[in-house]
Coordinates of C-alpha atoms in Angstrom, one line a residue:
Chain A
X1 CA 111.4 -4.9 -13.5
X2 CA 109.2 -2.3 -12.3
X3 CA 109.8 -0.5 -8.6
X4 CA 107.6 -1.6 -6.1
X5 CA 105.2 1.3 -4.7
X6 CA 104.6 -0.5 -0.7
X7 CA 102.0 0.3 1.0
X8 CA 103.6 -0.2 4.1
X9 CA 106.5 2.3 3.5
X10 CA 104.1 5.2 2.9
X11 CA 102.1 4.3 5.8
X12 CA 105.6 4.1 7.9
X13 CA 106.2 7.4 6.8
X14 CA 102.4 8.6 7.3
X15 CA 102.1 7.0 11.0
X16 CA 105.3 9.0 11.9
X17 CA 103.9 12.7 10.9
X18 CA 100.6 11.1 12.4
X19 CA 102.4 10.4 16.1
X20 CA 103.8 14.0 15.8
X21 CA 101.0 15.7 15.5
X22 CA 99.0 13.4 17.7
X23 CA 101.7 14.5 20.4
X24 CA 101.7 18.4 19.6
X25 CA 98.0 18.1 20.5
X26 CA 98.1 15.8 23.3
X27 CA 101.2 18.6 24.9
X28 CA 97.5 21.2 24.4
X29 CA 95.7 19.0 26.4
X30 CA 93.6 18.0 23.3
X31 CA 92.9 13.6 23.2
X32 CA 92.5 13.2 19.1
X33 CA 89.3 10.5 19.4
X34 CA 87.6 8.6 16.2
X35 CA 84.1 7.6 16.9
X36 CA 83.0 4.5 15.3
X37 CA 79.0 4.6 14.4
X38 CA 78.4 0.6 13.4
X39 CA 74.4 -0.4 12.5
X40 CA 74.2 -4.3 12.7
X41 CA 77.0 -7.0 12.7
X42 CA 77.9 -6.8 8.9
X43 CA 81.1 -8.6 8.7
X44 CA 83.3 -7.1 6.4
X45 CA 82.1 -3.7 8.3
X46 CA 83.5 -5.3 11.6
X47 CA 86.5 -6.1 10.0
X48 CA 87.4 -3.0 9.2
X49 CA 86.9 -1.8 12.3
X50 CA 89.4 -3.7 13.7
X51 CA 91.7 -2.6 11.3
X52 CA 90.5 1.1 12.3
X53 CA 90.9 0.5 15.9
X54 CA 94.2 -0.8 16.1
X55 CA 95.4 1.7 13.8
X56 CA 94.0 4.7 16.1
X57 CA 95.7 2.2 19.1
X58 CA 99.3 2.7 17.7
X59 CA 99.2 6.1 16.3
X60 CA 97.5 7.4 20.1
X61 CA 94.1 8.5 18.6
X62 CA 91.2 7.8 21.0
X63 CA 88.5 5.2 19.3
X64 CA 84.9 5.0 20.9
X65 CA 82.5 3.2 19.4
X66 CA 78.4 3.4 19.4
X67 CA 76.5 -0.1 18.3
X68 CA 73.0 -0.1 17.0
X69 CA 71.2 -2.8 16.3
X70 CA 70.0 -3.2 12.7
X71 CA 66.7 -2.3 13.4
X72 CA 67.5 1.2 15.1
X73 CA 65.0 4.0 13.8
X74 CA 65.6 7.0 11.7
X75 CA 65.0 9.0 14.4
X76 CA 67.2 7.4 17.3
X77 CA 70.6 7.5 14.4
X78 CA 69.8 10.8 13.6
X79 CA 69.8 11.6 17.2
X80 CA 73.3 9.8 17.7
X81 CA 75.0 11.8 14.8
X82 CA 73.1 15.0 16.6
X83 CA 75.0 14.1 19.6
X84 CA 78.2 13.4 18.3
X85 CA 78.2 16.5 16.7
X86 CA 77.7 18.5 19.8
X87 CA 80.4 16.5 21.6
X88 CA 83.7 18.7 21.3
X89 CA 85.4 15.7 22.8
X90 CA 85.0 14.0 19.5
X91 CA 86.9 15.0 16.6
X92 CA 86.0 12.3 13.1
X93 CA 83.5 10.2 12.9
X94 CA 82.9 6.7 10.6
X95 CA 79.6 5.7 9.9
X96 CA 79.6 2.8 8.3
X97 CA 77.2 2.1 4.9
X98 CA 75.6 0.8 3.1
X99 CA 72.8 2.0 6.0
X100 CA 70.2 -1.1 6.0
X101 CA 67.1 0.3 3.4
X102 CA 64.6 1.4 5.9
X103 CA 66.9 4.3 6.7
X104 CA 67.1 7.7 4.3
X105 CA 71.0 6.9 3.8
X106 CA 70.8 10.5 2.2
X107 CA 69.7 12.2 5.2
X108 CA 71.3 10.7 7.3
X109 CA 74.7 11.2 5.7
X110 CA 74.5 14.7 5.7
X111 CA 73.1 15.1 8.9
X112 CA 77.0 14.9 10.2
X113 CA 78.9 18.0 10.7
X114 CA 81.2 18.4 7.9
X115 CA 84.3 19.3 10.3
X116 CA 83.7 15.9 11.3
X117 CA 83.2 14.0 8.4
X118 CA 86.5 12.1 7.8
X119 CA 85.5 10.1 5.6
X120 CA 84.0 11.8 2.8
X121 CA 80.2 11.3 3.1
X122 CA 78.3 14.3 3.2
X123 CA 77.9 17.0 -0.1
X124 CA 79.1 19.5 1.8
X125 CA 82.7 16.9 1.9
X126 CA 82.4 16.2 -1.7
X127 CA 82.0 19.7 -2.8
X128 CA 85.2 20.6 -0.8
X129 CA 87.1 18.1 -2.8
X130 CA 85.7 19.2 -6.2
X131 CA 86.1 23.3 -5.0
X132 CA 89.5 22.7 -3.1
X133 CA 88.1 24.6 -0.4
X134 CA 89.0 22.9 3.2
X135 CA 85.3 21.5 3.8
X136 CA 85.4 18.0 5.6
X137 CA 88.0 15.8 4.0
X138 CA 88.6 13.7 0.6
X139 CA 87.7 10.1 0.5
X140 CA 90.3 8.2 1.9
X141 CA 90.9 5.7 -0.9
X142 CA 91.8 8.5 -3.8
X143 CA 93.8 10.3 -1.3
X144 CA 95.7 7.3 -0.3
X145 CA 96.6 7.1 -3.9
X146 CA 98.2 10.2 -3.8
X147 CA 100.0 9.9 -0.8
X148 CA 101.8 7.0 -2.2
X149 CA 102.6 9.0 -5.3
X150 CA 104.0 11.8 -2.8
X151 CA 106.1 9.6 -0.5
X152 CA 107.7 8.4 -3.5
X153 CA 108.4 11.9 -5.0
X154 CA 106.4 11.1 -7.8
X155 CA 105.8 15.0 -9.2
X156 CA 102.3 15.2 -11.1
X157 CA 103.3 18.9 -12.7
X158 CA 103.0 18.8 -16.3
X159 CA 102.4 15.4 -16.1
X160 CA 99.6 13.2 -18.3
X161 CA 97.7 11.2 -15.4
X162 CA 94.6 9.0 -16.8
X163 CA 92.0 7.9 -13.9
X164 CA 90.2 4.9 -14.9
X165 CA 86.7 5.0 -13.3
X166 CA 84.3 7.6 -12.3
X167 CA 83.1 6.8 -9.5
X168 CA 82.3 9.5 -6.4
X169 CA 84.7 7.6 -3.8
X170 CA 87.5 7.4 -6.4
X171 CA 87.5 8.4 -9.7
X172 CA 86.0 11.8 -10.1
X173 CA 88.2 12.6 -6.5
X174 CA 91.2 11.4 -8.2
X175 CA 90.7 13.5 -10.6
X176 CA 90.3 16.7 -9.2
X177 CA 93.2 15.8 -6.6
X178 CA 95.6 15.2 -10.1
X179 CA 94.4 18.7 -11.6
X180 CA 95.2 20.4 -8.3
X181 CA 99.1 18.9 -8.7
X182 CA 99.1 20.1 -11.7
X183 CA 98.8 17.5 -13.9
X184 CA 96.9 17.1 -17.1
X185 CA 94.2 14.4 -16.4
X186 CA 92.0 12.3 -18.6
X187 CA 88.9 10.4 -17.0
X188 CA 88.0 7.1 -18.8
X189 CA 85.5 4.9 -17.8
X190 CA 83.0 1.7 -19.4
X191 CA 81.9 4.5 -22.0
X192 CA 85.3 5.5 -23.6
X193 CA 86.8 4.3 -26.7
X194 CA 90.1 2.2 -27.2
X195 CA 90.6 2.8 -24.0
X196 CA 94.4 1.6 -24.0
X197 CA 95.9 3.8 -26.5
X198 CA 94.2 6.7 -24.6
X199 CA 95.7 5.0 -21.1
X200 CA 99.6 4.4 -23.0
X201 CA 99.7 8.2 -23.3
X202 CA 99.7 8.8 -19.7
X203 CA 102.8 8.8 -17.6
X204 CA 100.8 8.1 -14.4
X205 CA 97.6 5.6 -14.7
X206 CA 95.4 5.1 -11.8
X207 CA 92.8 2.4 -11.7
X208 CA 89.3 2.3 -10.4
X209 CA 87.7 0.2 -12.8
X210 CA 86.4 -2.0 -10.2
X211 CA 86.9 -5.3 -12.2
X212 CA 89.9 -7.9 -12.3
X213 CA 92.3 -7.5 -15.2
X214 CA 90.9 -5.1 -17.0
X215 CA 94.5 -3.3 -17.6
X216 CA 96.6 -5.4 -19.2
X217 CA 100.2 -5.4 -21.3
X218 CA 98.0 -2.9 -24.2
X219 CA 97.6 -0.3 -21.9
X220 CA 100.8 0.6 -20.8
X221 CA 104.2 1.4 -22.0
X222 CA 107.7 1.8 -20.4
X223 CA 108.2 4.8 -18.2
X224 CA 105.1 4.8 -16.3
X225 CA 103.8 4.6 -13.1
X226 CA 100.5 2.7 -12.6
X227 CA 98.5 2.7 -8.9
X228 CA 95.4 -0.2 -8.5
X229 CA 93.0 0.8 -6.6
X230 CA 91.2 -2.5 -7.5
X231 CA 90.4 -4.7 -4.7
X232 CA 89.2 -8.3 -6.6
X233 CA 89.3 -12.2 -5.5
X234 CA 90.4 -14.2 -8.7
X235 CA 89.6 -17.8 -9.5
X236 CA 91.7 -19.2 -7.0
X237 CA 90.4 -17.7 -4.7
X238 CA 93.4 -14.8 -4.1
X239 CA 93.3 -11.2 -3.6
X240 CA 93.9 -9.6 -7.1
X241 CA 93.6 -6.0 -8.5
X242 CA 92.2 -4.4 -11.4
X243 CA 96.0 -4.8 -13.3
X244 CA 97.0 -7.8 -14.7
X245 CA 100.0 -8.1 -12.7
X246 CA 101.7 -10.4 -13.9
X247 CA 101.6 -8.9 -17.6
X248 CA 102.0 -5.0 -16.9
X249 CA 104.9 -4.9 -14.6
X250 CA 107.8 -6.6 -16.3
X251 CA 107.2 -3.2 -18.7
X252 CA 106.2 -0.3 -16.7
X253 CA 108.2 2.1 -14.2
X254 CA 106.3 1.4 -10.8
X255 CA 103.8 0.1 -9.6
X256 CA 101.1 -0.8 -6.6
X257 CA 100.9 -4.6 -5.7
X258 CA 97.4 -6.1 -4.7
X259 CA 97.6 -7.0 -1.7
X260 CA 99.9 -4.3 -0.4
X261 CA 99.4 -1.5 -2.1
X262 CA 96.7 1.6 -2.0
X263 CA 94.3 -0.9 0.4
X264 CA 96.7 -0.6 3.2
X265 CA 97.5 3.0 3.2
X266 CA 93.6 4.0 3.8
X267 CA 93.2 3.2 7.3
X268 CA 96.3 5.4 8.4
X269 CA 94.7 7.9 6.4
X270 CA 91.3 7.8 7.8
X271 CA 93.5 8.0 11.4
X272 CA 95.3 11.0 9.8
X273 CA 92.2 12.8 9.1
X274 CA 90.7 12.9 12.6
X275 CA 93.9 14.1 13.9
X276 CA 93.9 17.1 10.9
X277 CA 90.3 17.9 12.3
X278 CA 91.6 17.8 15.7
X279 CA 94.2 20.6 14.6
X280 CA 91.8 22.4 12.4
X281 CA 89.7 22.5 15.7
X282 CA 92.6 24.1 18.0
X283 CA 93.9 26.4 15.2
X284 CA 90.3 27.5 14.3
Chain B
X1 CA 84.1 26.4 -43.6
X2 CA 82.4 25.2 -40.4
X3 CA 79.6 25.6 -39.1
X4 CA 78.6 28.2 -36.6
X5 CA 77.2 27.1 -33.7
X6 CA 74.6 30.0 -33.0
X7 CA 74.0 31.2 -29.6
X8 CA 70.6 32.7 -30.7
X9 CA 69.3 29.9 -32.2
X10 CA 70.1 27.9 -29.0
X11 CA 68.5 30.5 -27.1
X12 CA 65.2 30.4 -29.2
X13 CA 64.8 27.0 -28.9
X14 CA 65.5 27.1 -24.9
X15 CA 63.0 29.7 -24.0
X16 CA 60.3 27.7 -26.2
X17 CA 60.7 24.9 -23.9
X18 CA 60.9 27.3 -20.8
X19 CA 57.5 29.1 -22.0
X20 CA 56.0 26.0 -21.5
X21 CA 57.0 25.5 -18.4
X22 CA 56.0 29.0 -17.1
X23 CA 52.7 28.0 -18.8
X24 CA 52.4 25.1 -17.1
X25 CA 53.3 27.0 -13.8
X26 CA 50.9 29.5 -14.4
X27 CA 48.3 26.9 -14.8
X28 CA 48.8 25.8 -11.5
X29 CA 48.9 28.9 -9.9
X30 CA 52.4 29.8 -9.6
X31 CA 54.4 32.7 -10.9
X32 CA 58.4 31.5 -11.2
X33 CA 60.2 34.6 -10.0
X34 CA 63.8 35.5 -9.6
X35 CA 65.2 37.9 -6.8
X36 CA 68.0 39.6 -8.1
X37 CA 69.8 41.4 -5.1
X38 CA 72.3 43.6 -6.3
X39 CA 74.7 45.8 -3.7
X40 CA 76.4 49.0 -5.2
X41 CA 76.1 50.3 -8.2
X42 CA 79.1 48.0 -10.1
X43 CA 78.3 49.3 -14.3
X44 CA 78.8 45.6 -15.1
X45 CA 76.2 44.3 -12.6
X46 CA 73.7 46.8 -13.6
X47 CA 74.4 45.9 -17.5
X48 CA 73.7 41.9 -16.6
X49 CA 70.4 42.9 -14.4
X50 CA 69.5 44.5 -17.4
X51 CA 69.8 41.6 -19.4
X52 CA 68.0 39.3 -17.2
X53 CA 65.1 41.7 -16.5
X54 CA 64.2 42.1 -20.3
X55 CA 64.7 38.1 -20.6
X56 CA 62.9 37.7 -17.6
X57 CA 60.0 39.6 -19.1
X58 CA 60.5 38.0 -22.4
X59 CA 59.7 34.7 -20.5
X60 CA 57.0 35.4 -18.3
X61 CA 59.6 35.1 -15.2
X62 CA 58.8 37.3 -12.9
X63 CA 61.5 39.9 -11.4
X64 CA 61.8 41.4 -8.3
X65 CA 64.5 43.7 -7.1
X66 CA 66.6 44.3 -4.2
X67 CA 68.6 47.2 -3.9
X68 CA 71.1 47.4 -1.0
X69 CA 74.1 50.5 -0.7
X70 CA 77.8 49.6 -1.5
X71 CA 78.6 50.0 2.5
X72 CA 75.9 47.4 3.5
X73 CA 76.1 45.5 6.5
X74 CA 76.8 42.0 6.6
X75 CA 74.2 41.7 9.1
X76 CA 71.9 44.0 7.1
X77 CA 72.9 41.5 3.5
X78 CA 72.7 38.4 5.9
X79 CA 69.0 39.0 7.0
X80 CA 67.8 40.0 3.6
X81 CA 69.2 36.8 1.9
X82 CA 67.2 35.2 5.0
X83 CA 64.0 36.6 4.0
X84 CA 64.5 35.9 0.3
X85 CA 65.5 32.3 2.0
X86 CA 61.8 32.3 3.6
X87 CA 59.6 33.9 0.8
X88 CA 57.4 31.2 -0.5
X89 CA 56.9 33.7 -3.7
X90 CA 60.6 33.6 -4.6
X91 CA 62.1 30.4 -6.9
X92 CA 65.9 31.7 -7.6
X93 CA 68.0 34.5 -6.6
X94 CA 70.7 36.0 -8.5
X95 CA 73.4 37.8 -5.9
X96 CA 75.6 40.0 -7.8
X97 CA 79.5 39.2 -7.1
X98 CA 82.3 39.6 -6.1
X99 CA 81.0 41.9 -2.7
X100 CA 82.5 45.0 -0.9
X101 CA 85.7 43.9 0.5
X102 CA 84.2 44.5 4.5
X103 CA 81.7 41.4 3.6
X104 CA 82.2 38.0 4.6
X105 CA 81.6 36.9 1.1
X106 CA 82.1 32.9 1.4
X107 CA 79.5 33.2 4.5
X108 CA 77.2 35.5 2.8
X109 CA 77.2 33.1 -0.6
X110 CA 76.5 30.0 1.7
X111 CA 73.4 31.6 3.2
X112 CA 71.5 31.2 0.4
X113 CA 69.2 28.1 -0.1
X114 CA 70.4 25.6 -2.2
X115 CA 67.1 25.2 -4.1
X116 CA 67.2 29.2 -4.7
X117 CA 70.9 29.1 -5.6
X118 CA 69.9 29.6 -10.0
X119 CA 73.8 31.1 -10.3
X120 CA 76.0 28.2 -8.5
X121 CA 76.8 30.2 -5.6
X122 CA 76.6 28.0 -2.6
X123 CA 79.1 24.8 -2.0
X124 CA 76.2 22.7 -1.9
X125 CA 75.1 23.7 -5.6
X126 CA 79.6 22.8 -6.2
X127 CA 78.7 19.7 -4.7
X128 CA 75.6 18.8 -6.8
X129 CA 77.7 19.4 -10.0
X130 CA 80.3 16.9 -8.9
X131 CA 78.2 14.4 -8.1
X132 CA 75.5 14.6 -10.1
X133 CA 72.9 15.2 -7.8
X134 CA 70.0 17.3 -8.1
X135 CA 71.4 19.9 -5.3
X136 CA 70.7 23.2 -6.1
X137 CA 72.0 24.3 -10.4
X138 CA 75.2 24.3 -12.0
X139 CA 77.2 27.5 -13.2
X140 CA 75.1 28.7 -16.2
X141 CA 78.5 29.3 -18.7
X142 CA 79.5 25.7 -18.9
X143 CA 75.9 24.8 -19.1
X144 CA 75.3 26.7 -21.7
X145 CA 78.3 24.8 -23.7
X146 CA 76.0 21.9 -22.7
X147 CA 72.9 23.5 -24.0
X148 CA 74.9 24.5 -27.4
X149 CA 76.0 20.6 -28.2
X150 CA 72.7 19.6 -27.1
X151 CA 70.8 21.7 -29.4
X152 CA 73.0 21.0 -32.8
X153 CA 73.0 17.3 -31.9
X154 CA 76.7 16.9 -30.9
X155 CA 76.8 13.4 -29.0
X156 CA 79.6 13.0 -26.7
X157 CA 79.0 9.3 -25.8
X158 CA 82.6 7.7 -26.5
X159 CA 84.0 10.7 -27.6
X160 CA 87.2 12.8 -26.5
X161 CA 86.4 16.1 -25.1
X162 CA 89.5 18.3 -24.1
X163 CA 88.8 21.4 -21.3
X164 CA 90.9 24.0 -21.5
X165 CA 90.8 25.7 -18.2
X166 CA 90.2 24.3 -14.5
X167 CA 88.3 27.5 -13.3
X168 CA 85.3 26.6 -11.1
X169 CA 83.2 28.5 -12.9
X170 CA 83.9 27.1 -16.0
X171 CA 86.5 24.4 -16.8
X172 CA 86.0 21.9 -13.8
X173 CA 82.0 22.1 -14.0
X174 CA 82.3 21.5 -18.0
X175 CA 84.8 18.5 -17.3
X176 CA 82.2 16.8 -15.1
X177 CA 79.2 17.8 -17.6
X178 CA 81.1 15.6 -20.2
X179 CA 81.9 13.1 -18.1
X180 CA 78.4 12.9 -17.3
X181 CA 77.7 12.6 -21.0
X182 CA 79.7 9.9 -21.6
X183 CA 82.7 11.2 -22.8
X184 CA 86.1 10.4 -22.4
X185 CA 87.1 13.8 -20.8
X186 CA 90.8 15.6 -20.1
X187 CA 91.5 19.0 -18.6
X188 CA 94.2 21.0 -19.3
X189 CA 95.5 24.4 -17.8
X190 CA 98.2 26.8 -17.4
X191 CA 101.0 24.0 -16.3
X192 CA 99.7 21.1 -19.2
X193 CA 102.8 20.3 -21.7
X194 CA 102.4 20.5 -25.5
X195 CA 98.6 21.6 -25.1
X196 CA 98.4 21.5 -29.0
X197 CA 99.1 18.3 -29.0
X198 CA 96.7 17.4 -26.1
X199 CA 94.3 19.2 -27.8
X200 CA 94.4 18.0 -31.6
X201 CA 93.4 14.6 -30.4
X202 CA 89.9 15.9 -29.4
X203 CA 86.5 15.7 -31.0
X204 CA 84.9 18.3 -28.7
X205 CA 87.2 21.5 -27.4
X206 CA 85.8 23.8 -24.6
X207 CA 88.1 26.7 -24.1
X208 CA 87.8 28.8 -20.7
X209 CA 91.4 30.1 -21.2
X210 CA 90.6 33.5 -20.1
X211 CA 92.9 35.1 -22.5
X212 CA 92.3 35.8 -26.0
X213 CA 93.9 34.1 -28.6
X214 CA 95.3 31.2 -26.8
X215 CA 94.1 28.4 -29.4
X216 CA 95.5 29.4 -33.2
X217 CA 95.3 26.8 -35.7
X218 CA 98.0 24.2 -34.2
X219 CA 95.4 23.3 -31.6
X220 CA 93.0 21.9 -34.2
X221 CA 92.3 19.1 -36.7
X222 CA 89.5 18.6 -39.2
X223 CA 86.6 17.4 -37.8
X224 CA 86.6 19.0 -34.6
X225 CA 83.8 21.1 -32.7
X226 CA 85.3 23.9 -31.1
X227 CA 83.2 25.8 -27.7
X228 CA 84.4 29.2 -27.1
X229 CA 83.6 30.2 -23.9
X230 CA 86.6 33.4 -23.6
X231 CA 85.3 37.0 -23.6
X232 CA 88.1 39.4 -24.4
X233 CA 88.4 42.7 -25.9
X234 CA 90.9 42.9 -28.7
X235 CA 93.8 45.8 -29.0
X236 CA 91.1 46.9 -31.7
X237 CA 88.7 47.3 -29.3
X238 CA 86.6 44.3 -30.2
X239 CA 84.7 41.2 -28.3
X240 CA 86.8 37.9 -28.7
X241 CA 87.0 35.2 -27.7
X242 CA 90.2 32.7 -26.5
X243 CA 89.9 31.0 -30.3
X244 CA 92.0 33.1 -32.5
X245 CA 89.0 32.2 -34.9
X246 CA 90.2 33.7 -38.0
X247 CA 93.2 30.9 -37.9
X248 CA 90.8 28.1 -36.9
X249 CA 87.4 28.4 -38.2
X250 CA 88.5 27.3 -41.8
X251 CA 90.0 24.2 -39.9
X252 CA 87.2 23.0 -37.9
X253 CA 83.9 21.5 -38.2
X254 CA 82.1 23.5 -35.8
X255 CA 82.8 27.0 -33.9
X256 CA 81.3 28.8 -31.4
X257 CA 81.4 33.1 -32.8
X258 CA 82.4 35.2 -30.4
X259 CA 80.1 37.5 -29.8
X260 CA 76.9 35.2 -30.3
X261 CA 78.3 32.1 -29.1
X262 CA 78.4 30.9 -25.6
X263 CA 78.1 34.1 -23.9
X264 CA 74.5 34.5 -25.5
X265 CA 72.9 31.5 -24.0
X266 CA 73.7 31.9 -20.3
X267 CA 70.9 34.6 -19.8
X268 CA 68.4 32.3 -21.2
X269 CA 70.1 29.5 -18.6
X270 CA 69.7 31.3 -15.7
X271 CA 65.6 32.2 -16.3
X272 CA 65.6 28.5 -17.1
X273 CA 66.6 27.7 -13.1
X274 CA 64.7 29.7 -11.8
X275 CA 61.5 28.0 -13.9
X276 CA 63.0 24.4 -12.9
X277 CA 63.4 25.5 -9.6
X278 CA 59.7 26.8 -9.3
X279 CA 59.2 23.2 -10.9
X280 CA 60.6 21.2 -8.5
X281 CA 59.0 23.0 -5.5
X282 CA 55.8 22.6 -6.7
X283 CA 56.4 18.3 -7.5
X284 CA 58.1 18.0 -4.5

């Protein structure tokens, strides 16, 4: 039976670093504060912030929030991300998108400054993750991936790691963020051949295929450790990743469970990356 | 024996599609010219300069020079990149690196307009090459490796391609061209295990090693096609690449020469930004 890689035990351990630095900061006389942008009522986008607000609640960062309706003009956003980013009381900001179409989502993206952009959506954010340079901030899912590899003193070095997907939010991230521990990565995606006997060389498998099941009992092998990224709802109607579950962990080492798993590390890590810009800010 | 894959006949074919463009251009009133700004007098800067003048000439591209003293002022460097920044009549600039120690050379590289940046110099350009958008070019070695498969054929679509080196000039941009191509991509450095091994079970090897020699004949298979993009000097006092190609040529299907392989195209690359960036600007 494989070890079970809990989301909620790396996101223990995250929240406790989190609340220590929030309180180095707080001892300067510096608030750590999250600002929510939100255009129109979409539901799972209120959802999540919930999920984002309580989080900052707990862990002492500052949340304020700015509504527009669905209708607001290019203009009047891109004068709200102006502002924000002149406001040196505000420290990350989450916009949330898909933007509705009569907005330039592309504009608009990278009209945020980067120092501010916790969650990954300017190029000026993405390049930093490709360069290593400490531009903006990773995306928060690929990162959350390998926070759960760290907690559980999983060490990439030397290691074969395949990322399945290549997608900008997690794929292509994961990848560079597995080169930069020093493994030896392989990105597969709809286009590569057999892709399980390429995935049972790996020791560490992460999954981003974005469809339910698509890794089953041929593409692993004892020894390794396999994270899901994959966020499905199967026939009945449950919450499902992109592993077949059932069929891959009676044989591998460890493994994420979906519900559980990578899903519910990400909002502590969003939270953790407004309180690293908060730092970045006071050490600058 | 394999086949060479001739820089020169890569690089004839290129500038025949590039003198159409500066035809076209000229048609429509515009000269594509590249700024080259060089500071000092480095022997190996002058030596390139000389290189892309004469294939700037060759092309029809037009050249302009700025000469600024090795104890320049960032101030002094800042404001001339400004003006090239400004000039309507310039498409590309080529800034000669890396800069006197007393510059700011991460400031001074990010001055530059992305849409001028022919060399990869800006994080913006970085970002463009991770993501695949059109943001400024990518680094002209990797995608002259590109340009070399291209030209002989090579499809990568559902192959494996194996990257040896995670430079950013050369390993990581490659990885991400692949990907982009379609194939199933892994990228190996200094800490990978068994690299042999890793690398025999590739169709397509790109090898940014830095160090000459690296890959002998347990590397390689039948079959393969082999990129050499290392430029070394051997205790003979001769260009070679990172292939010991003596060992693996009579392996391999397909090898790059060193000199005459990669190294040869990237001239020819660079005149061909500064035409597609002339191109862009004027369908923009």
């Amino acid at each position: 039976m494989a070890k079970q890689l809990l989301g909620k035990e790396v996101t223990a351990a995250l929240n406790e670093k989190i609340k220590a630095n929030v309180a180095e900061l707080q001892g300067k006389g510096v608030n750590p504060t999250l600002c929510i942008i939100r255009v129109g009522e979409n539901p799972s986008d209120i959802s999540y912030e919930r999920g984002a607000t309580k989080r900052c609640e707990t862990l002492g960062v500052a949340c304020e929030k700015i509504l527009l309706p669905e209708d607001v003009s290019q203009e009047e956003l891109l004068a709200t991300i102006d502002k924000v980013n002149k406001d040196d009381s505000i420290h990350g900001v989450l916009l949330f998108r898909p933007l509705p179409k009569h907005l330039d989502q592309a504009v608009i993206e990278n009209a945020l400054a980067p120092e501010k952009d916790v969650d990954c959506m300017t190029d000026l954010s993405m390049s930093g993750v490709f360069t290593g340079k400490k531009i903006g901030f990773p995306p928060c899912t690929p990162q959350a991936c390998m926070e759960i590899l760290d907690h559980y003193g999983i060490d990439c070095t030397g290691k074969k790691a395949v990322v399945i997907g290549r997608s900008l939010v997690v794929g292509k991230p994961a990848a560079m963020m597995l080169v930069k521990k020093n493994a030896t990565v392989t990105i597969c995606h709809t286009r590569t051949v057999d892709m399980p006997s390429v995935a049972r060389e790996a020791d560490i498998i992460i999954v981003a295929a974005g469809r339910a099941g698509v890794v089953g009992a041929e593409y692993v092998k004892e020894g390794q450790t396999i994270i899901d990224v994959g966020i499905n709802v199967n026939a009945e109607g449950k919450l499902c990743g992109d592993v077949d579950y059932a069929a891959v962990e009676p044989i591998v080492d460890a493994i994420t469970p979906v519900p559980g798993g990578v899903g519910s590390v990400t909002t502590s890590v969003l939270v953790g990356h407004v309180v690293e810009a908060a730092m970045r800010k006071v050490n600058a």
